[in-house]
Amino acid sequence: MLQASSRSSRHRFLLVAFASLVLGCATVKPPAATALLPTQHQTRTGPYCVFTNAAMPPDAPAIRSLQSLERQLEATLGIRVPPGTEPIEVYILESPEAFRHFLMFYFPELPTRRAFFLAQGTRRVVYTYQGGRLEEDLRHEATHALLHAAAPELPLWLDEGLAEYFEGDEARDGLNAEHLAHLPDDFESGFIPDLKRLESLRDVRKMTPRDYRESWAWVHYLLNGPASGKAALLSFLADQRGEGDPSPLSRRLIVTDSDPAIRLISHVEHTREASLAAARALREREPTVRFQDRAEDVAPVPPQGKRRSFFGRITGLFGM
Ligand SMILES: [Zn+2]
């Protein structure tokens, strides 16, 4: 089965089994050998092999962001790619135009996007391009790839929620400012989080932006709320990797928390207030910029076309 996940602005898609639509069926191969993909330089690091046309230094931000994601996933979730796993192929095209051209040729069915992840059998591939959000896009799609290598059957909401959580750099610690800004409006309009409903989603194309926000919020709550939440998530992930307890997270949470939705709402509010307070404190610590309160004695600017010569400006400077 081929799985692909992708993102367009803030919209991502997980396409399941579209191999027969796009590329054929059992013999399908991701188009890694095409001239439309960068192949001139390869950077092998950790579980990744990064392909680019321009040489990429080992300490390039893109490489560092992938490395730190691997460390963060292991430290937070205990997830690491099993030894002997084929490297995750990461193709970074040189421009949005090159990426669009590649997509039009190989994946004409897919809407416009900035990046996507595609898995087929043991092969995991991330496609994206050089742009202002390269690191964020890489981290989002590489999270899917790393999770897929360790636990290929994760529920859709959790797969996306974790990718949204880890897409920001390590310093952000899972905070997603965009989601944090919108969720209070969702709650204000009467929306009540419902993990069971999220668990019933099977088609990424039916996931709304609010579903992504809710998925992120559950992940953030589980990892940063009461310790029992993180314990439930970690045991769920462990069971997903083996043949453990198949019961969903919503049922596990109810054991220690009779109303997790209410706790999630107050967690989001608390997180938002804390991040606003942190931003205010940061602003206050910034050195005060002082402006001169006396006007400078500036010689009148000569009218355009009559700019003073170099020597004229020097004489003016010395009051001559
Ligand atoms: Zn995604």
Short mmCIF file of C-alpha atoms and ligand atoms in Angstrom, two decimals:
data_model
loop_
_atom_site.label_atom_id
_atom_site.label_comp_id
_atom_site.label_asym_id
_atom_site.label_seq_id
_atom_site.Cartn_x
_atom_site.Cartn_y
_atom_site.Cartn_z
CA MET A 1 0.00 0.00 0.00
CA LEU A 2 1.25 3.48 -0.83
CA GLN A 3 0.65 6.25 1.62
CA ALA A 4 1.40 9.84 1.00
CA SER A 5 0.98 12.86 3.12
CA SER A 6 1.41 16.38 1.91
CA ARG A 7 0.87 19.98 2.85
CA SER A 8 -0.38 23.00 1.07
CA SER A 9 -0.06 26.24 3.03
CA ARG A 10 -1.71 25.07 6.23
CA HIS A 11 -3.53 22.18 4.56
CA ARG A 12 -2.21 18.70 4.40
CA PHE A 13 -3.38 15.63 2.68
CA LEU A 14 -2.78 11.98 3.38
CA LEU A 15 -3.53 9.98 0.32
CA VAL A 16 -3.96 6.31 0.87
CA ALA A 17 -3.48 3.82 -1.90
CA PHE A 18 -3.48 6.23 -4.79
CA ALA A 19 -0.76 4.20 -6.44
CA SER A 20 -3.25 2.61 -8.76
CA LEU A 21 -4.51 6.06 -9.77
CA VAL A 22 -1.15 7.61 -10.40
CA LEU A 23 1.66 5.21 -10.82
CA GLY A 24 0.33 1.75 -11.43
CA CYS A 25 -0.12 -0.86 -8.75
CA ALA A 26 2.13 -3.47 -7.17
CA THR A 27 5.16 -2.50 -9.23
CA VAL A 28 4.88 1.16 -8.35
CA LYS A 29 8.09 2.93 -7.38
CA PRO A 30 8.52 6.46 -6.14
CA PRO A 31 10.14 8.37 -9.02
CA ALA A 32 13.54 8.68 -7.39
CA ALA A 33 15.58 8.29 -10.54
CA THR A 34 13.94 10.98 -12.58
CA ALA A 35 15.81 13.95 -13.99
CA LEU A 36 13.17 16.18 -12.40
CA LEU A 37 14.55 15.33 -8.97
CA PRO A 38 17.83 16.59 -7.51
CA THR A 39 20.47 13.87 -7.51
CA GLN A 40 23.82 15.67 -7.83
CA HIS A 41 24.57 15.81 -4.10
CA GLN A 42 23.70 13.40 -1.34
CA THR A 43 24.09 14.13 2.36
CA ARG A 44 23.79 11.06 4.53
CA THR A 45 22.93 11.87 8.13
CA GLY A 46 21.29 9.67 10.76
CA PRO A 47 18.27 7.92 9.22
CA TYR A 48 18.13 10.34 6.28
CA CYS A 49 19.69 10.67 2.86
CA VAL A 50 19.17 14.20 1.59
CA PHE A 51 19.32 14.80 -2.17
CA THR A 52 19.99 18.27 -3.59
CA ASN A 53 21.44 19.74 -6.75
CA ALA A 54 23.52 22.33 -4.91
CA ALA A 55 26.04 21.11 -2.34
CA MET A 56 24.63 21.29 1.17
CA PRO A 57 27.07 21.85 4.04
CA PRO A 58 26.75 19.36 6.90
CA ASP A 59 25.69 22.18 9.24
CA ALA A 60 23.07 23.68 6.91
CA PRO A 61 19.87 24.62 8.79
CA ALA A 62 17.90 22.00 6.83
CA ILE A 63 20.29 19.24 7.90
CA ARG A 64 20.42 20.45 11.50
CA SER A 65 16.62 20.61 11.69
CA LEU A 66 16.35 17.00 10.53
CA GLN A 67 18.98 15.88 13.02
CA SER A 68 17.35 17.68 15.93
CA LEU A 69 13.96 16.24 14.99
CA GLU A 70 15.35 12.72 15.24
CA ARG A 71 16.80 13.48 18.70
CA GLN A 72 13.61 15.17 19.85
CA LEU A 73 11.37 12.30 18.76
CA GLU A 74 13.53 9.83 20.61
CA ALA A 75 13.77 11.99 23.76
CA THR A 76 10.05 12.79 23.84
CA LEU A 77 8.42 9.62 22.59
CA GLY A 78 11.18 7.01 22.78
CA ILE A 79 10.76 6.51 19.04
CA ARG A 80 13.74 5.79 16.88
CA VAL A 81 14.16 4.23 13.50
CA PRO A 82 15.01 0.54 13.91
CA PRO A 83 18.58 -0.34 12.87
CA GLY A 84 18.85 -1.69 9.35
CA THR A 85 15.92 0.40 8.12
CA GLU A 86 16.38 1.86 4.65
CA PRO A 87 17.29 5.55 4.84
CA ILE A 88 14.50 8.07 4.51
CA GLU A 89 15.02 9.76 1.15
CA VAL A 90 14.62 13.53 1.29
CA TYR A 91 14.51 15.40 -2.00
CA ILE A 92 14.88 19.17 -1.79
CA LEU A 93 14.14 20.71 -5.17
CA GLU A 94 15.73 24.06 -5.93
CA SER A 95 12.59 26.16 -6.40
CA PRO A 96 8.81 26.15 -6.13
CA GLU A 97 8.68 26.10 -9.94
CA ALA A 98 10.83 22.96 -10.14
CA PHE A 99 8.64 21.38 -7.47
CA ARG A 100 5.41 22.29 -9.30
CA HIS A 101 6.84 20.89 -12.51
CA PHE A 102 7.75 17.65 -10.76
CA LEU A 103 4.28 17.37 -9.19
CA MET A 104 2.50 18.07 -12.44
CA PHE A 105 4.47 15.35 -14.14
CA TYR A 106 4.24 12.61 -11.49
CA PHE A 107 1.35 13.54 -9.22
CA PRO A 108 -1.08 15.57 -11.32
CA GLU A 109 -3.98 14.57 -9.07
CA LEU A 110 -2.50 16.27 -6.04
CA PRO A 111 -3.41 19.87 -5.23
CA THR A 112 -0.73 22.52 -4.87
CA ARG A 113 1.48 21.95 -1.88
CA ARG A 114 4.85 22.75 -0.36
CA ALA A 115 5.89 19.25 0.64
CA PHE A 116 4.70 15.72 0.99
CA PHE A 117 5.65 12.34 2.34
CA LEU A 118 5.22 9.14 0.43
CA ALA A 119 5.67 5.62 1.73
CA GLN A 120 5.70 2.43 -0.21
CA GLY A 121 6.71 -0.78 1.44
CA THR A 122 10.04 -0.15 3.13
CA ARG A 123 10.69 3.02 1.18
CA ARG A 124 9.93 6.41 2.73
CA VAL A 125 10.37 9.58 0.73
CA VAL A 126 9.97 13.26 1.52
CA TYR A 127 9.67 15.80 -1.28
CA THR A 128 9.91 19.52 -0.84
CA TYR A 129 11.72 22.59 -2.15
CA GLN A 130 13.98 25.42 -1.05
CA GLY A 131 11.83 28.15 0.43
CA GLY A 132 11.17 30.31 3.45
CA ARG A 133 9.54 27.47 5.40
CA LEU A 134 11.88 24.68 4.37
CA GLU A 135 12.87 23.61 7.90
CA GLU A 136 9.27 23.58 9.12
CA ASP A 137 8.11 21.59 6.09
CA LEU A 138 10.99 19.16 6.43
CA ARG A 139 10.28 18.61 10.11
CA HIS A 140 6.56 18.06 9.48
CA GLU A 141 7.07 15.49 6.72
CA ALA A 142 10.11 13.86 8.34
CA THR A 143 8.02 13.35 11.49
CA HIS A 144 5.61 11.31 9.36
CA ALA A 145 8.56 9.40 7.91
CA LEU A 146 10.19 8.66 11.29
CA LEU A 147 6.86 7.63 12.83
CA HIS A 148 6.09 5.46 9.83
CA ALA A 149 9.42 3.67 10.16
CA ALA A 150 8.69 2.83 13.80
CA ALA A 151 4.90 2.51 13.87
CA PRO A 152 3.39 2.43 10.37
CA GLU A 153 -0.25 2.07 11.43
CA LEU A 154 -0.73 5.14 13.60
CA PRO A 155 -4.22 6.66 13.61
CA LEU A 156 -4.50 9.55 11.19
CA TRP A 157 -5.27 12.20 13.83
CA LEU A 158 -2.23 11.20 15.91
CA ASP A 159 0.08 11.08 12.89
CA GLU A 160 -0.95 14.62 11.94
CA GLY A 161 -1.11 15.89 15.52
CA LEU A 162 2.46 14.75 16.18
CA ALA A 163 3.69 16.22 12.88
CA GLU A 164 2.08 19.55 13.81
CA TYR A 165 3.66 19.34 17.25
CA PHE A 166 7.18 18.61 16.05
CA GLU A 167 7.24 20.84 12.95
CA GLY A 168 8.44 23.87 14.90
CA ASP A 169 12.10 23.97 15.86
CA GLU A 170 13.21 22.39 19.13
CA ALA A 171 13.15 25.70 21.01
CA ARG A 172 9.41 26.03 20.39
CA ASP A 173 8.86 22.85 22.38
CA GLY A 174 5.75 21.76 20.50
CA LEU A 175 4.03 25.14 20.56
CA ASN A 176 2.15 25.96 17.41
CA ALA A 177 1.33 29.65 17.52
CA GLU A 178 -1.13 29.49 14.66
CA HIS A 179 -3.23 26.78 16.30
CA LEU A 180 -2.96 28.45 19.68
CA ALA A 181 -4.32 31.65 18.17
CA HIS A 182 -7.34 29.99 16.55
CA LEU A 183 -8.44 27.45 19.15
CA PRO A 184 -9.96 29.97 21.60
CA ASP A 185 -12.26 31.16 18.79
CA ASP A 186 -13.26 27.54 18.14
CA PHE A 187 -14.17 27.09 21.80
CA GLU A 188 -15.93 30.44 21.86
CA SER A 189 -18.13 29.34 19.00
CA GLY A 190 -19.25 26.29 20.99
CA PHE A 191 -16.83 23.71 19.60
CA ILE A 192 -16.12 20.91 22.06
CA PRO A 193 -13.07 18.70 21.47
CA ASP A 194 -13.97 15.08 20.88
CA LEU A 195 -11.13 12.61 20.65
CA LYS A 196 -13.47 9.77 19.71
CA ARG A 197 -14.65 11.73 16.69
CA LEU A 198 -11.04 12.41 15.65
CA GLU A 199 -10.24 8.72 16.02
CA SER A 200 -13.00 7.91 13.56
CA LEU A 201 -11.34 9.95 10.77
CA ARG A 202 -9.81 7.76 8.11
CA ASP A 203 -9.43 10.07 5.14
CA VAL A 204 -7.03 12.98 5.38
CA ARG A 205 -8.89 14.81 2.65
CA LYS A 206 -11.80 15.08 5.05
CA MET A 207 -9.68 16.61 7.78
CA THR A 208 -10.51 20.28 8.21
CA PRO A 209 -8.08 22.93 9.49
CA ARG A 210 -9.93 22.70 12.81
CA ASP A 211 -9.30 18.94 12.90
CA TYR A 212 -5.59 19.67 12.55
CA ARG A 213 -5.78 22.20 15.36
CA GLU A 214 -7.65 19.78 17.56
CA SER A 215 -5.16 16.97 16.79
CA TRP A 216 -2.28 19.27 17.72
CA ALA A 217 -4.08 20.35 20.91
CA TRP A 218 -4.62 16.75 22.04
CA VAL A 219 -0.97 15.93 21.42
CA HIS A 220 0.15 19.06 23.29
CA TYR A 221 -2.16 18.26 26.18
CA LEU A 222 -0.98 14.64 26.34
CA LEU A 223 2.69 15.61 26.31
CA ASN A 224 2.51 18.69 28.54
CA GLY A 225 -0.58 18.21 30.69
CA PRO A 226 -1.01 15.76 33.55
CA ALA A 227 1.64 13.00 33.72
CA SER A 228 -1.07 10.37 33.21
CA GLY A 229 -1.68 11.79 29.72
CA LYS A 230 1.91 11.31 28.60
CA ALA A 231 1.94 7.82 30.14
CA ALA A 232 -1.22 6.94 28.19
CA LEU A 233 0.29 8.26 24.94
CA LEU A 234 3.59 6.43 25.41
CA SER A 235 1.90 3.13 26.22
CA PHE A 236 -0.41 3.59 23.24
CA LEU A 237 2.61 4.17 20.96
CA ALA A 238 4.39 1.15 22.42
CA ASP A 239 1.31 -0.99 21.75
CA GLN A 240 1.12 0.38 18.20
CA ARG A 241 4.68 -0.79 17.59
CA GLY A 242 4.02 -4.32 18.80
CA GLU A 243 1.01 -6.52 19.19
CA GLY A 244 -0.16 -4.79 22.36
CA ASP A 245 -3.50 -3.53 23.63
CA PRO A 246 -5.48 -2.25 20.60
CA SER A 247 -7.78 0.00 22.65
CA PRO A 248 -7.87 3.62 21.42
CA LEU A 249 -6.42 6.53 23.36
CA SER A 250 -9.85 8.01 24.11
CA ARG A 251 -10.72 4.89 26.11
CA ARG A 252 -7.38 4.91 27.94
CA LEU A 253 -7.73 8.56 28.91
CA ILE A 254 -11.16 8.08 30.42
CA VAL A 255 -9.64 5.71 33.01
CA THR A 256 -7.82 8.56 34.76
CA ASP A 257 -9.87 11.52 33.60
CA SER A 258 -13.65 11.51 33.43
CA ASP A 259 -13.84 14.55 31.16
CA PRO A 260 -10.64 15.06 29.14
CA ALA A 261 -12.32 17.54 26.75
CA ILE A 262 -12.84 20.07 29.55
CA ARG A 263 -9.25 19.62 30.67
CA LEU A 264 -8.05 20.05 27.09
CA ILE A 265 -9.86 23.39 26.80
CA SER A 266 -8.37 24.71 30.03
CA HIS A 267 -4.92 23.38 28.99
CA VAL A 268 -5.11 25.34 25.73
CA GLU A 269 -6.21 28.49 27.56
CA HIS A 270 -3.44 28.10 30.11
CA THR A 271 -0.83 27.42 27.39
CA ARG A 272 -1.97 30.48 25.46
CA GLU A 273 -1.78 32.73 28.50
CA ALA A 274 1.64 31.34 29.43
CA SER A 275 3.02 31.91 25.94
CA LEU A 276 1.62 35.46 25.82
CA ALA A 277 3.21 36.18 29.21
CA ALA A 278 6.53 34.73 28.00
CA ALA A 279 6.39 36.93 24.89
CA ARG A 280 5.69 40.00 27.06
CA ALA A 281 8.57 39.16 29.39
CA LEU A 282 10.88 38.72 26.42
CA ARG A 283 9.89 42.13 25.09
CA GLU A 284 10.55 43.72 28.48
CA ARG A 285 14.01 42.17 28.66
CA GLU A 286 14.97 43.60 25.30
CA PRO A 287 17.28 46.62 25.61
CA THR A 288 15.37 49.89 25.43
CA VAL A 289 16.01 51.79 22.27
CA ARG A 290 16.72 55.44 23.09
CA PHE A 291 16.20 58.15 20.59
CA GLN A 292 17.98 61.47 20.69
CA ASP A 293 15.69 64.13 21.96
CA ARG A 294 17.54 66.97 20.32
CA ALA A 295 17.31 67.70 16.70
CA GLU A 296 20.50 67.23 14.81
CA ASP A 297 22.03 70.26 13.21
CA VAL A 298 21.59 69.13 9.69
CA ALA A 299 22.53 71.24 6.78
CA PRO A 300 19.52 71.77 4.52
CA VAL A 301 19.27 69.15 1.81
CA PRO A 302 20.02 70.72 -1.53
CA PRO A 303 17.26 70.37 -4.09
CA GLN A 304 17.40 67.27 -6.28
CA GLY A 305 19.73 67.62 -9.17
CA LYS A 306 21.85 70.07 -7.22
CA ARG A 307 23.46 67.62 -4.79
CA ARG A 308 26.61 68.98 -3.31
CA SER A 309 29.85 67.54 -4.47
CA PHE A 310 32.01 65.41 -2.21
CA PHE A 311 34.14 68.37 -1.29
CA GLY A 312 31.09 70.51 -0.87
CA ARG A 313 29.80 68.00 1.72
CA ILE A 314 33.19 67.98 3.48
CA THR A 315 33.26 71.75 3.74
CA GLY A 316 29.72 71.72 5.04
CA LEU A 317 30.72 69.20 7.68
CA PHE A 318 33.42 71.50 8.98
CA GLY A 319 31.16 74.54 8.87
CA MET A 320 33.18 76.18 6.15
ZN ZN B 1 1.02 15.88 7.72
#
